[in-house]
Short mmCIF file of C-alpha atoms and ligand atoms in Angstrom, two decimals:
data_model
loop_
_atom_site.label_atom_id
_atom_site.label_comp_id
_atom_site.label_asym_id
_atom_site.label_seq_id
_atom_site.Cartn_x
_atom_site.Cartn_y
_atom_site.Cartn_z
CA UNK A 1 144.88 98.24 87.53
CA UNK A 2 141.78 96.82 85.68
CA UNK A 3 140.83 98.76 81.77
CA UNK A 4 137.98 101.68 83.32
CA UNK A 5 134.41 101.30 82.82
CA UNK A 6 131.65 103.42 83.07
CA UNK A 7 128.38 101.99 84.30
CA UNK A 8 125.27 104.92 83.94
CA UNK A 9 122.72 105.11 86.92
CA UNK A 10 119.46 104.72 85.44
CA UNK A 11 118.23 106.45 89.06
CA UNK A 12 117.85 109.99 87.61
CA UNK A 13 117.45 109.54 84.14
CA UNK A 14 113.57 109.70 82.19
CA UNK A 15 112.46 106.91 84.21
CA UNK A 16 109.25 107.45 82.34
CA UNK A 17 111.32 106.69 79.38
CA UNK A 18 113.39 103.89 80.00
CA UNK A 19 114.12 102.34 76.55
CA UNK A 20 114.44 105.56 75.38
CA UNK A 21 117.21 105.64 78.74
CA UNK A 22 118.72 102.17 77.32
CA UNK A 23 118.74 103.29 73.64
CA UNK A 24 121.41 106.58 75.21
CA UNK A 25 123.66 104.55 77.13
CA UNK A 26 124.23 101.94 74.51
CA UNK A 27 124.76 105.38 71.80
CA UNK A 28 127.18 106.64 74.52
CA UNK A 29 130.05 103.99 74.98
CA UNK A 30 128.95 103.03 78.83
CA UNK A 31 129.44 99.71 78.85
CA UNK A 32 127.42 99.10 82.23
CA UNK A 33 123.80 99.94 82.92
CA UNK A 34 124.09 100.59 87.21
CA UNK A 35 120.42 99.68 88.65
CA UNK A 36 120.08 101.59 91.85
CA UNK A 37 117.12 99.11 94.05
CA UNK A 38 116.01 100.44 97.31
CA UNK A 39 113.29 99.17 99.53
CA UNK A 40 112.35 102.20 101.61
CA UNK A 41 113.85 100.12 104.86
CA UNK A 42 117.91 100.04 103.84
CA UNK A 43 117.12 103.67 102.72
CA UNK A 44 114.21 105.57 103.04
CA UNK A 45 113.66 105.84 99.05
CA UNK A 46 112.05 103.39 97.27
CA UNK A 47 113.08 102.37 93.68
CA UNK A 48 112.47 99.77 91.29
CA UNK A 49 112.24 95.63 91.58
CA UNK A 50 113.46 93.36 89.37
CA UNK A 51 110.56 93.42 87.09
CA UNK A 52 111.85 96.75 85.71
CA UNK A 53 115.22 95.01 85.23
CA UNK A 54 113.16 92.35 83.16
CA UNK A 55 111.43 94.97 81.01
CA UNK A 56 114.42 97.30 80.07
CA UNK A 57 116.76 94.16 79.41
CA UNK A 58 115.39 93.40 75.73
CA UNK A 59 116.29 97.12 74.98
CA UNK A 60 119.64 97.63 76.18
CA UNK A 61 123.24 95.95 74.82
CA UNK A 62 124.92 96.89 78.35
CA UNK A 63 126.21 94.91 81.44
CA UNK A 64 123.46 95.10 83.79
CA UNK A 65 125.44 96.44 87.00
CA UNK A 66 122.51 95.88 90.20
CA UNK A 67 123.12 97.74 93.66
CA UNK A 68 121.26 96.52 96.25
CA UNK A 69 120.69 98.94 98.40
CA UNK A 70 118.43 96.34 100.60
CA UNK A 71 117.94 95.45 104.17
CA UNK A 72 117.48 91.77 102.83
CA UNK A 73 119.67 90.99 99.53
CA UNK A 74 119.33 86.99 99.93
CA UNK A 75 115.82 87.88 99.48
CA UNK A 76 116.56 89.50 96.03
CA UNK A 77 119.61 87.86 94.38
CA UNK A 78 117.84 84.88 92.81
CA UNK A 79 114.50 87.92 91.55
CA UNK A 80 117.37 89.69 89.97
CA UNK A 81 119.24 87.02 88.69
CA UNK A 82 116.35 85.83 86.38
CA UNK A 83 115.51 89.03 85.43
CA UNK A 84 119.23 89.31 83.76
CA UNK A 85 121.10 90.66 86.04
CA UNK A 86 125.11 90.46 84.94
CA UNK A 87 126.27 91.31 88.54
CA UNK A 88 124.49 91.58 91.86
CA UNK A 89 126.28 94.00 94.72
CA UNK A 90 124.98 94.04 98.13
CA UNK A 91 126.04 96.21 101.20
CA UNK A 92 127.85 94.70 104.55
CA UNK A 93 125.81 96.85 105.95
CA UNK A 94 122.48 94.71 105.20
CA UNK A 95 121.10 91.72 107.32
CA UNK A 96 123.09 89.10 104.94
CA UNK A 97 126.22 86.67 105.59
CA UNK A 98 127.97 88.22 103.04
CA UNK A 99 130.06 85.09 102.42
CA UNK A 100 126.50 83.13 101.71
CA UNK A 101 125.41 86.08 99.21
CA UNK A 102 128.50 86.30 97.80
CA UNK A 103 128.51 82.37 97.36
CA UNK A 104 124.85 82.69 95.79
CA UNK A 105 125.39 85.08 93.21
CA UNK A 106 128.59 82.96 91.90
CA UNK A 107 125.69 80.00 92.32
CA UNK A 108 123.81 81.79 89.60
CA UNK A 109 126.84 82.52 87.30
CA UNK A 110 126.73 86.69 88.30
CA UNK A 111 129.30 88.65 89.60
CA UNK A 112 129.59 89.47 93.17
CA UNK A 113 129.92 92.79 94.36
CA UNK A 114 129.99 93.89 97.81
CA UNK A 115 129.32 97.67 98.53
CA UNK A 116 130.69 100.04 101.69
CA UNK A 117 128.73 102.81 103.15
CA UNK A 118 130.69 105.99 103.08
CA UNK A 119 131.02 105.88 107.35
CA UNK A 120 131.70 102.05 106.58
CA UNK A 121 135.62 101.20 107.52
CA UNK A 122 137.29 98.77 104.75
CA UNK A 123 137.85 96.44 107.91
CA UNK A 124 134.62 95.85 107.78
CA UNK A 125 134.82 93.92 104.38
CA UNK A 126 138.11 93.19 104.79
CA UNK A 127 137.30 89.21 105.14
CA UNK A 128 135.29 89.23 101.71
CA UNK A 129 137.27 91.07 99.08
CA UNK A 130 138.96 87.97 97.85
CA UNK A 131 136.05 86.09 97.12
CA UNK A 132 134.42 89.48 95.79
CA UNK A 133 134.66 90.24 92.15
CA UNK A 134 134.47 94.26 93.06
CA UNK A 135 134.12 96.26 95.65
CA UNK A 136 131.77 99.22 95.44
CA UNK A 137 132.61 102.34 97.46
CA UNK A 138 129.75 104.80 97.90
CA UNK A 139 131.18 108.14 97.15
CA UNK A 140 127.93 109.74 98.63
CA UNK A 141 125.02 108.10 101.36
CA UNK A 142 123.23 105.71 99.25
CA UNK A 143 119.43 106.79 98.40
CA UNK A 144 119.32 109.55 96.12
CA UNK A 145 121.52 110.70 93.02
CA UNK A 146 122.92 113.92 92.58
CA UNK A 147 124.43 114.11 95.87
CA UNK A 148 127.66 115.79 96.36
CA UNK A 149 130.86 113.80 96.49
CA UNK A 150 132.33 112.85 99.70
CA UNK A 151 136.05 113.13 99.16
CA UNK A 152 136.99 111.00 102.18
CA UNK A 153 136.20 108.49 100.77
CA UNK A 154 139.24 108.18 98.68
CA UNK A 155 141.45 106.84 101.38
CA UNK A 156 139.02 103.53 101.21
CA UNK A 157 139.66 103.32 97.67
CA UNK A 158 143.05 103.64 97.79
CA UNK A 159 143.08 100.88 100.71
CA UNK A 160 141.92 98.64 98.86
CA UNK A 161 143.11 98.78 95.90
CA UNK A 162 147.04 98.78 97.98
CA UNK A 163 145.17 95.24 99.49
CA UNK A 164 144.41 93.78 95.70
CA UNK A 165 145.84 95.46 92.38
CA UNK A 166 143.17 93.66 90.06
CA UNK A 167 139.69 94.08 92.25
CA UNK A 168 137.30 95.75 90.42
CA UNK A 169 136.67 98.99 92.85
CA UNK A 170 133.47 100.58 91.25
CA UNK A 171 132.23 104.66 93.32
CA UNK A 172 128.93 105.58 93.29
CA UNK A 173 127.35 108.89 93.93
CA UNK A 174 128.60 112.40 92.78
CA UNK A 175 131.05 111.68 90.16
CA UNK A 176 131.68 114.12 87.17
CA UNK A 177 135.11 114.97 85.59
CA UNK A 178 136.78 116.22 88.80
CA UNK A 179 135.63 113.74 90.49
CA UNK A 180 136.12 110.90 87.88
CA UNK A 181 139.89 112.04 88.20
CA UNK A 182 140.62 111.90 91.71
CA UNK A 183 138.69 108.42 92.26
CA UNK A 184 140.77 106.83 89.36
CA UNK A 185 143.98 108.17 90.48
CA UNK A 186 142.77 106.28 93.82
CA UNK A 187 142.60 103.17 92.18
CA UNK A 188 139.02 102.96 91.36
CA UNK A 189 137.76 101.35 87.70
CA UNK A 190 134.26 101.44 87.50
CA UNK A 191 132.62 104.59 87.62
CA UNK A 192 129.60 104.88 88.20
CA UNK A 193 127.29 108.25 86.84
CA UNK A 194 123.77 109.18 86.83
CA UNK A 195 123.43 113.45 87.28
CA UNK A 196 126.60 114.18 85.13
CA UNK A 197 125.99 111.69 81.95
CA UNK A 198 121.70 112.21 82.18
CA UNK A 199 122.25 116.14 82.08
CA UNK A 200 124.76 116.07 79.14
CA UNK A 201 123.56 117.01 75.74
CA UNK A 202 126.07 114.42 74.28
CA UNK A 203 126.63 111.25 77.06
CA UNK A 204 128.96 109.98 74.48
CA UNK A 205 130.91 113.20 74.90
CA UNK A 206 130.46 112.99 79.06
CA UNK A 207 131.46 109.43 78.99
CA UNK A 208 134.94 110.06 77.25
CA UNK A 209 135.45 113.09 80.09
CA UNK A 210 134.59 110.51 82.52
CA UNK A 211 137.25 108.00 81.58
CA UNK A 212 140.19 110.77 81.42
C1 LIG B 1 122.86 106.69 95.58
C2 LIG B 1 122.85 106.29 94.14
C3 LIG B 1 123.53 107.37 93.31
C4 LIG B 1 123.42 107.17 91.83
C5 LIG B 1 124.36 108.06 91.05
O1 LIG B 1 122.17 105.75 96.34
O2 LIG B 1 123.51 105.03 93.99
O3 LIG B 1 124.87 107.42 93.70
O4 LIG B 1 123.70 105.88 91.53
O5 LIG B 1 124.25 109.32 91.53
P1 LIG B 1 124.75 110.63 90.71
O6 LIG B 1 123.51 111.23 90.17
O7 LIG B 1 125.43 111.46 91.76
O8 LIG B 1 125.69 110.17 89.64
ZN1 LIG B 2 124.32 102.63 92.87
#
């Protein structure tokens, strides 16, 4: 099972602030900074584009960790690539081969992640996880944070991680300490947290309840 990571969602921190967002999550032991990009047609909220990748990735020491969360990801991979992205996920559920995407981002020296809506069956991606460096599992309907965790999810996790002990498995969406500890005893690595570590008074402090 592969060391756990934290990756903070920039989605509901100051976005008015986001060096000031950067400056926290490097101060708080995250190791990953988790970009949450929507384009109002994979889900009805609309983020940010890779130009606010390009602007916060001067200020920030972390892995930048992007989730497409896009109808058209082979439209995006190469934006997000040269604004610094460190890995690119996309979701099976978008209009992409995921084979080709997954084959692009390696192209461009990222890591590949491919992502599973929570209704999604692992069948469905299945075929990719091999060439996959991690597997995302939403742990809530991707499109806003601070959603509440959906705990059926955890079968998925623990599917997949039966099908490959090393694949990174990151969750998105709802996680805190409860949370944090049923995902890992899943088999999930990479947690990802907006709510719970942007509502702490000390995200150093949240972080180490994250990781157990
Ligand atoms: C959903 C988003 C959220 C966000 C984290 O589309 O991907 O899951 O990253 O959400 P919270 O605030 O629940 O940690
Ligand atoms: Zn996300």
């Amino acid at each position: 099972m592969p060391q756990t990571i934290v990756s903070a969602s920039i989605l509901n921190s100051d976005l008015a602030d986001l060096k000031g967002t950067a400056a926290r999550v490097d101060a708080s032991g995250a190791e990953w900074l988790h970009f949450d990009v929507m384009d109002g047609e994979f889900v009805e909220n609309i983020t940010f584009g890779s130009s606010v990748l390009n602007a916060v990735r001067p200020h920030s020491r972390a892995f930048r960790d992007v989730h497409l969360m896009v109808a058209h990801p082979m439209r995006q991979i190469k934006l997000f690539a040269e604004a610094g992205a460190d890995n690119i996920t996309f979701h099976v559920e978008s209009d992409c081969d995921p084979e080709a995407a997954i084959a692009e981002i390696h192209r461009l020296g990222l890591r590949a992640g491919i992502s599973v809506k929570p209704g999604t069956p692992v069948s469905a991606i299945e075929p990719y996880i091999a060439a996959a460096d991690m597997v995302l599992v939403m742990t809530v309907e991707p499109g806003y944070g601070g959603q509440g965790f959906i705990h059926s999810t955890l079968d998925k996790i623990r599917q997949i991680r039966a099908v490959d002990p090393d694949k990174y498995i990151e969750v998105d969406g709802g996680i805190n300490p409860e949370t944090s500890k049923l995902v890992r005893e899943a088999g999930a690595n990479v947690l990802v947290a907006g709510t719970f570590l942007f509502r702490a008074q000390d995200m150093a402090a949240a972080v180490k309840e994250l990781r157990g």
